[in-house]
PDB file of C-alpha atoms in Angstrom:
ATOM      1  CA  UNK A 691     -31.081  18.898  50.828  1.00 72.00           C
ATOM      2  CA  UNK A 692     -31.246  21.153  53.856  1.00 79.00           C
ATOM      3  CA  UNK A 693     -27.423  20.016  54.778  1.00 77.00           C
ATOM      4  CA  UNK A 694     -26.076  21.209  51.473  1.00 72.00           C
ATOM      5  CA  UNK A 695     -28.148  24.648  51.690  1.00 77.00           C
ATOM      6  CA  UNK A 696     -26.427  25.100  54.927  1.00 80.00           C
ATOM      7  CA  UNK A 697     -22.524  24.557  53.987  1.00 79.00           C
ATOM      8  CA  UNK A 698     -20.577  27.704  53.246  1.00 87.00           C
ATOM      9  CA  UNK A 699     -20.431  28.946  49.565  1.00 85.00           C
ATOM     10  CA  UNK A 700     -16.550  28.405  49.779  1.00 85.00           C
ATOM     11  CA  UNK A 701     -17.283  24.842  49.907  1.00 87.00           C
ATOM     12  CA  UNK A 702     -20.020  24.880  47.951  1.00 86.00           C
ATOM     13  CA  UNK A 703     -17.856  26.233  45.129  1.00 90.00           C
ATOM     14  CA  UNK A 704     -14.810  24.208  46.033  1.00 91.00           C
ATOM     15  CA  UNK A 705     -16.946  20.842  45.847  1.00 89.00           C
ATOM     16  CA  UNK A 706     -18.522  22.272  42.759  1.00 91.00           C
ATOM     17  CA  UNK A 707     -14.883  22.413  41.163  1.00 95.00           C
ATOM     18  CA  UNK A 708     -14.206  19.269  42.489  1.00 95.00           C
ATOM     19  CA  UNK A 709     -16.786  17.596  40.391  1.00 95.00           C
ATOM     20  CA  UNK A 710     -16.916  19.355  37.641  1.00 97.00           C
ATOM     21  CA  UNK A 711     -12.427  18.331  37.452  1.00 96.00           C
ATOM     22  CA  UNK A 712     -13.541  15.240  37.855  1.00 97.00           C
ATOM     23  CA  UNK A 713     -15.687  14.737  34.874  1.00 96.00           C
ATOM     24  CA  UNK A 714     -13.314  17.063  32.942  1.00 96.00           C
ATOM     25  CA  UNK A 715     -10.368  14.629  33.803  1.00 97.00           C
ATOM     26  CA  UNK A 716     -12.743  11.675  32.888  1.00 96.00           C
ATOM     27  CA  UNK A 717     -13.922  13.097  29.633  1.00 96.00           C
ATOM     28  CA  UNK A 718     -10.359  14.155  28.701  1.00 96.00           C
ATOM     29  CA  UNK A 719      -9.090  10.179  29.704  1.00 96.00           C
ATOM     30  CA  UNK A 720     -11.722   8.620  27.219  1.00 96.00           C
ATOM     31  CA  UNK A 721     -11.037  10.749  24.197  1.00 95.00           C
ATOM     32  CA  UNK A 722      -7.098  10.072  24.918  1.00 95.00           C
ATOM     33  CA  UNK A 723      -8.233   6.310  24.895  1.00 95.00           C
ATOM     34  CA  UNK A 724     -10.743   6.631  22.024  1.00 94.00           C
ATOM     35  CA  UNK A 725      -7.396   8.673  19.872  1.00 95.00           C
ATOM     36  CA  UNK A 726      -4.988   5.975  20.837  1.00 94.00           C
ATOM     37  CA  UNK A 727      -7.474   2.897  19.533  1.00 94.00           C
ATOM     38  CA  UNK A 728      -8.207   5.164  16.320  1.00 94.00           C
ATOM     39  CA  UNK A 729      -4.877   5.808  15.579  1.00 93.00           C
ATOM     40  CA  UNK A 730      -4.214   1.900  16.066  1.00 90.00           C
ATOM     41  CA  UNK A 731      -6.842   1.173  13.956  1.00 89.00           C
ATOM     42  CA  UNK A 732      -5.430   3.667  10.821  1.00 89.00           C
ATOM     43  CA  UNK A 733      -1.817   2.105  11.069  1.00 86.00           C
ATOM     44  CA  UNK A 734      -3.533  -1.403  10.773  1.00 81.00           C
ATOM     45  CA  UNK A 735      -5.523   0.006   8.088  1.00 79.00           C
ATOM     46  CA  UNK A 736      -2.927   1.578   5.906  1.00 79.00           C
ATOM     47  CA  UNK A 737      -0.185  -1.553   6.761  1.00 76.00           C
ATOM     48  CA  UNK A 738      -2.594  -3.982   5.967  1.00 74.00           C
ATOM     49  CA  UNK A 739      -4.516  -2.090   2.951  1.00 74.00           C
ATOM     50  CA  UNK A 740      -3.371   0.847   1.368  1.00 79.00           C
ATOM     51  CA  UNK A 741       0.448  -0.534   1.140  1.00 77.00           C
ATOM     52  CA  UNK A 742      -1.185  -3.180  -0.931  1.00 77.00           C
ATOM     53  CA  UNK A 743      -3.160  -1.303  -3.270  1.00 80.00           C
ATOM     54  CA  UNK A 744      -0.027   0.951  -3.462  1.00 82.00           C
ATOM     55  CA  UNK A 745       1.795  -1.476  -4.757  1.00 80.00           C
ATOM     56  CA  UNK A 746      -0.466  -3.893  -6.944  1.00 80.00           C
ATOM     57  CA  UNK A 747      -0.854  -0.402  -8.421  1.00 85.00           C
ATOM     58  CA  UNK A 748       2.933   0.031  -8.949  1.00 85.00           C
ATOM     59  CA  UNK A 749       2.894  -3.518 -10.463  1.00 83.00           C
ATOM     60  CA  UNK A 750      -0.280  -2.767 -12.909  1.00 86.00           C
ATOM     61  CA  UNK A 751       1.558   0.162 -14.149  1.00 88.00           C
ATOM     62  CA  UNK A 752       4.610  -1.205 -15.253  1.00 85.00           C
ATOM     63  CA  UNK A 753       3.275  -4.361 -16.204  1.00 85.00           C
ATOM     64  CA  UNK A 754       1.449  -2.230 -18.795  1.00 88.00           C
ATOM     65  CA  UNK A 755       4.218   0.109 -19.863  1.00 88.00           C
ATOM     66  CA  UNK A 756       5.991  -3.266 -20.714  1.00 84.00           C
ATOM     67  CA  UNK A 757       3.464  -4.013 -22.996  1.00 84.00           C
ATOM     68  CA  UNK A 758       3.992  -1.170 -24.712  1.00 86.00           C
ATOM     69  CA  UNK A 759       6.747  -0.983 -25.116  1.00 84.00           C
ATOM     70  CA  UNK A 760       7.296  -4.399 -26.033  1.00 81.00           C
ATOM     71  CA  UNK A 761       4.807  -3.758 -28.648  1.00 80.00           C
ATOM     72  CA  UNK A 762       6.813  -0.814 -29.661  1.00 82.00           C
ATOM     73  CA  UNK A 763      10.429  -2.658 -29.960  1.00 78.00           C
ATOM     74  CA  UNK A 764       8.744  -4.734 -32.633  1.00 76.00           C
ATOM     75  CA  UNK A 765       7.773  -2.181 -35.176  1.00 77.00           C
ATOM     76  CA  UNK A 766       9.462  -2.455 -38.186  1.00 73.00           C
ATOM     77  CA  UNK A 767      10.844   0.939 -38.641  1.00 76.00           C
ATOM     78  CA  UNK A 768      11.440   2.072 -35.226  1.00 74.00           C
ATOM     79  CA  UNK A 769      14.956   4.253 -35.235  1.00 81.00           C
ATOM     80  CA  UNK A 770      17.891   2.474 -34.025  1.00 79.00           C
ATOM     81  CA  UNK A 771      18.417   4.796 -31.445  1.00 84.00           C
ATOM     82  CA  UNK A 772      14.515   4.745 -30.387  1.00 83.00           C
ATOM     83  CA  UNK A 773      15.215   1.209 -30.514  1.00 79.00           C
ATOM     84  CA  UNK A 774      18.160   1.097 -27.911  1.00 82.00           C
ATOM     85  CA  UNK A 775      16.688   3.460 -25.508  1.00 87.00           C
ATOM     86  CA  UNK A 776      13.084   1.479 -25.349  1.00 84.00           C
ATOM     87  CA  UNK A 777      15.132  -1.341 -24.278  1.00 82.00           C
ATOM     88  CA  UNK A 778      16.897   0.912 -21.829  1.00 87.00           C
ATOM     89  CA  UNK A 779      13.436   1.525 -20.768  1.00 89.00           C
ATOM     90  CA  UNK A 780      12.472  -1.892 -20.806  1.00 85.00           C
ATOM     91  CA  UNK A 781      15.228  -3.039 -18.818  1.00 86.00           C
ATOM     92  CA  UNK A 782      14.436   0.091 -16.021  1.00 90.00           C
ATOM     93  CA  UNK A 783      10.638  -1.289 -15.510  1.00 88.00           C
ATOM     94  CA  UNK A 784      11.990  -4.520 -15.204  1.00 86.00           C
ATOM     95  CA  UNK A 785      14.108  -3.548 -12.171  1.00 86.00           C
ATOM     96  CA  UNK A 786      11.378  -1.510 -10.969  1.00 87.00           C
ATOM     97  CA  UNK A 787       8.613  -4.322 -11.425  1.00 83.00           C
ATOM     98  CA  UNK A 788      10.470  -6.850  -9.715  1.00 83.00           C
ATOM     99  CA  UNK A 789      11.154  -4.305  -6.691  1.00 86.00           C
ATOM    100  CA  UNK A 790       7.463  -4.072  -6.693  1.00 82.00           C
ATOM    101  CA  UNK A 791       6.764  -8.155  -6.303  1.00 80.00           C
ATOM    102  CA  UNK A 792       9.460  -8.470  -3.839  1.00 81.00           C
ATOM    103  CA  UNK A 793       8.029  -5.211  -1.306  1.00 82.00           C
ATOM    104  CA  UNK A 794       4.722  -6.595  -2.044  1.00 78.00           C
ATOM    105  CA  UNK A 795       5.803 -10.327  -0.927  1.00 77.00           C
ATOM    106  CA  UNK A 796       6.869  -8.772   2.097  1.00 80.00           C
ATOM    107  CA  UNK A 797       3.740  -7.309   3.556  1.00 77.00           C
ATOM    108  CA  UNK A 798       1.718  -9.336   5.602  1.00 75.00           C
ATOM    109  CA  UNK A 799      -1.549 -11.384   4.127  1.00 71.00           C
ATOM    110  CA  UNK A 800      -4.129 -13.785   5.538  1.00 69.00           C
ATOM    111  CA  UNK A 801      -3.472 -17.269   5.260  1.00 70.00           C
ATOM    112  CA  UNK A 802      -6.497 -17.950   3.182  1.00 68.00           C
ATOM    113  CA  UNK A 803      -4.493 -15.224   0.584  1.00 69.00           C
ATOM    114  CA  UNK A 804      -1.330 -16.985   0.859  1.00 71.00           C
ATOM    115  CA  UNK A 805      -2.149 -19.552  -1.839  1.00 76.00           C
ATOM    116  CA  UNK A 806      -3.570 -17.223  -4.342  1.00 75.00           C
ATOM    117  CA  UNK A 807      -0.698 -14.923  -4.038  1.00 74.00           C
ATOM    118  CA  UNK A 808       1.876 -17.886  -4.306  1.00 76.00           C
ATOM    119  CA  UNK A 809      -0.027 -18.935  -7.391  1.00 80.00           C
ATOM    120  CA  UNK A 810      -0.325 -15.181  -8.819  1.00 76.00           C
ATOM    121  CA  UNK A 811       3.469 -15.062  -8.352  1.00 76.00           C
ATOM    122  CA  UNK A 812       4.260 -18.273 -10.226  1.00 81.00           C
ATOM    123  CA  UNK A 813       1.990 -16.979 -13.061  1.00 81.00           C
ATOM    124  CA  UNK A 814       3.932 -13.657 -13.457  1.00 77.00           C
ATOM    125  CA  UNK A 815       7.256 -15.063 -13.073  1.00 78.00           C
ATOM    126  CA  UNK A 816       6.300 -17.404 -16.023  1.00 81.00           C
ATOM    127  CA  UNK A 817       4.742 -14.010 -17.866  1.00 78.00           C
ATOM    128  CA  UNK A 818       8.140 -12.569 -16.963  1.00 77.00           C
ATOM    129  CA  UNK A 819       9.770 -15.430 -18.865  1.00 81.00           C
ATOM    130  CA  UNK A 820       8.351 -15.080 -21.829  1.00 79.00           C
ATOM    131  CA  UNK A 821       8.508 -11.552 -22.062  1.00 77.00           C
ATOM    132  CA  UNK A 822      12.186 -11.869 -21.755  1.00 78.00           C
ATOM    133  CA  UNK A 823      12.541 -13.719 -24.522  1.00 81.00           C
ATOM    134  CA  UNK A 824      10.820 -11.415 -26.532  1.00 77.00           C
ATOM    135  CA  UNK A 825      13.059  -8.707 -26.005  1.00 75.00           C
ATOM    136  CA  UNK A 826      15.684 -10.910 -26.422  1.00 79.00           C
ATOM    137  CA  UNK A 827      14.657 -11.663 -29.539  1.00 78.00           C
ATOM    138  CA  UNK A 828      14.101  -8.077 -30.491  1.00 74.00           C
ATOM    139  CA  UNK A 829      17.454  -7.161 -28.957  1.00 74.00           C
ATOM    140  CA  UNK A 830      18.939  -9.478 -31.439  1.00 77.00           C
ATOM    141  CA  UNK A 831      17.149  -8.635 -35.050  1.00 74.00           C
ATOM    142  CA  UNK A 832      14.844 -11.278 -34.764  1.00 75.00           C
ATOM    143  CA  UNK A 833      11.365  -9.450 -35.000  1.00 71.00           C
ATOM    144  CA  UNK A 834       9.379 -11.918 -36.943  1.00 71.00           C
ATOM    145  CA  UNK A 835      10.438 -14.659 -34.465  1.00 75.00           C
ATOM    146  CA  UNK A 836       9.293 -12.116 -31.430  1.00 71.00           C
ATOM    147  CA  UNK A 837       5.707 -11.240 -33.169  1.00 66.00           C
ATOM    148  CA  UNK A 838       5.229 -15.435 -33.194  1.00 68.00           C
ATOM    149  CA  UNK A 839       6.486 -15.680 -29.579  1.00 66.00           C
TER     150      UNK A 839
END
């Protein structure tokens, strides 16, 4: 220790620098590192996730406002006009819902989720059927026939 007491204090302080811009540098290097893999890790997250939910959530939504307003095309007194612009309506969520199942087939799954979400498809498609022919039926003046559909 006697070798460092007897260097100058310009390079003591110039070694001390040194150092201490080394460690800074390293430090600086892993939290650059440790931001890049967590930033990584959110885009997987919200691709792989959230996009989902997003849109299973879009899909709930107007799965259920077709309901109701399926359910609302086949009251008996319902206004003409109420009657043309719930069909309007219908017709929009439609659209909207298949826009939904067709961003949501896009996104990328597991293989082990492939199956269930080819046979959750083929069930909706076949709900989608039927439901069209309800409102067909309503469309046309047949209530009774749509409330045994």
């Amino acid at each position: 220790m006697q070798w460092f007491r007897n260097l100058q204090t310009r390079t003591k302080m110039i070694s001390l620098i040194s150092v201490m811009s080394i460690f800074l540098i390293g430090v600086g290097f892993i939290g650059c590192y440790a931001s890049h893999r967590i930033t990584g890790a959110m885009n997987d997250l919200y691709q792989q996730n959230l996009l989902a939910v997003m849109q299973l959530n879009a899909m709930r939504a107007n799965v259920r406002a077709l309901e109701s307003l399926q359910v609302e095309t086949m009251i008996p007194t319902l206004a003409p006009e109420r009657g043309r612009a719930v069909l309007a309506e219908i017709q929009t969520r439609w659209g909207e819902l298949n826009a939904s199942i067709e961003s949501f087939m896009k996104l990328p799954v597991a293989r082990s989720d492939k199956d269930k979400l080819e046979q959750a498809r083929k069930e909706l498609m076949a709900a989608r059927e039927g439901r069209k022919a309800i409102v067909e039926l309503v469309a046309a003046g047949k209530k009774d026939a749509a409330y045994a559909e």
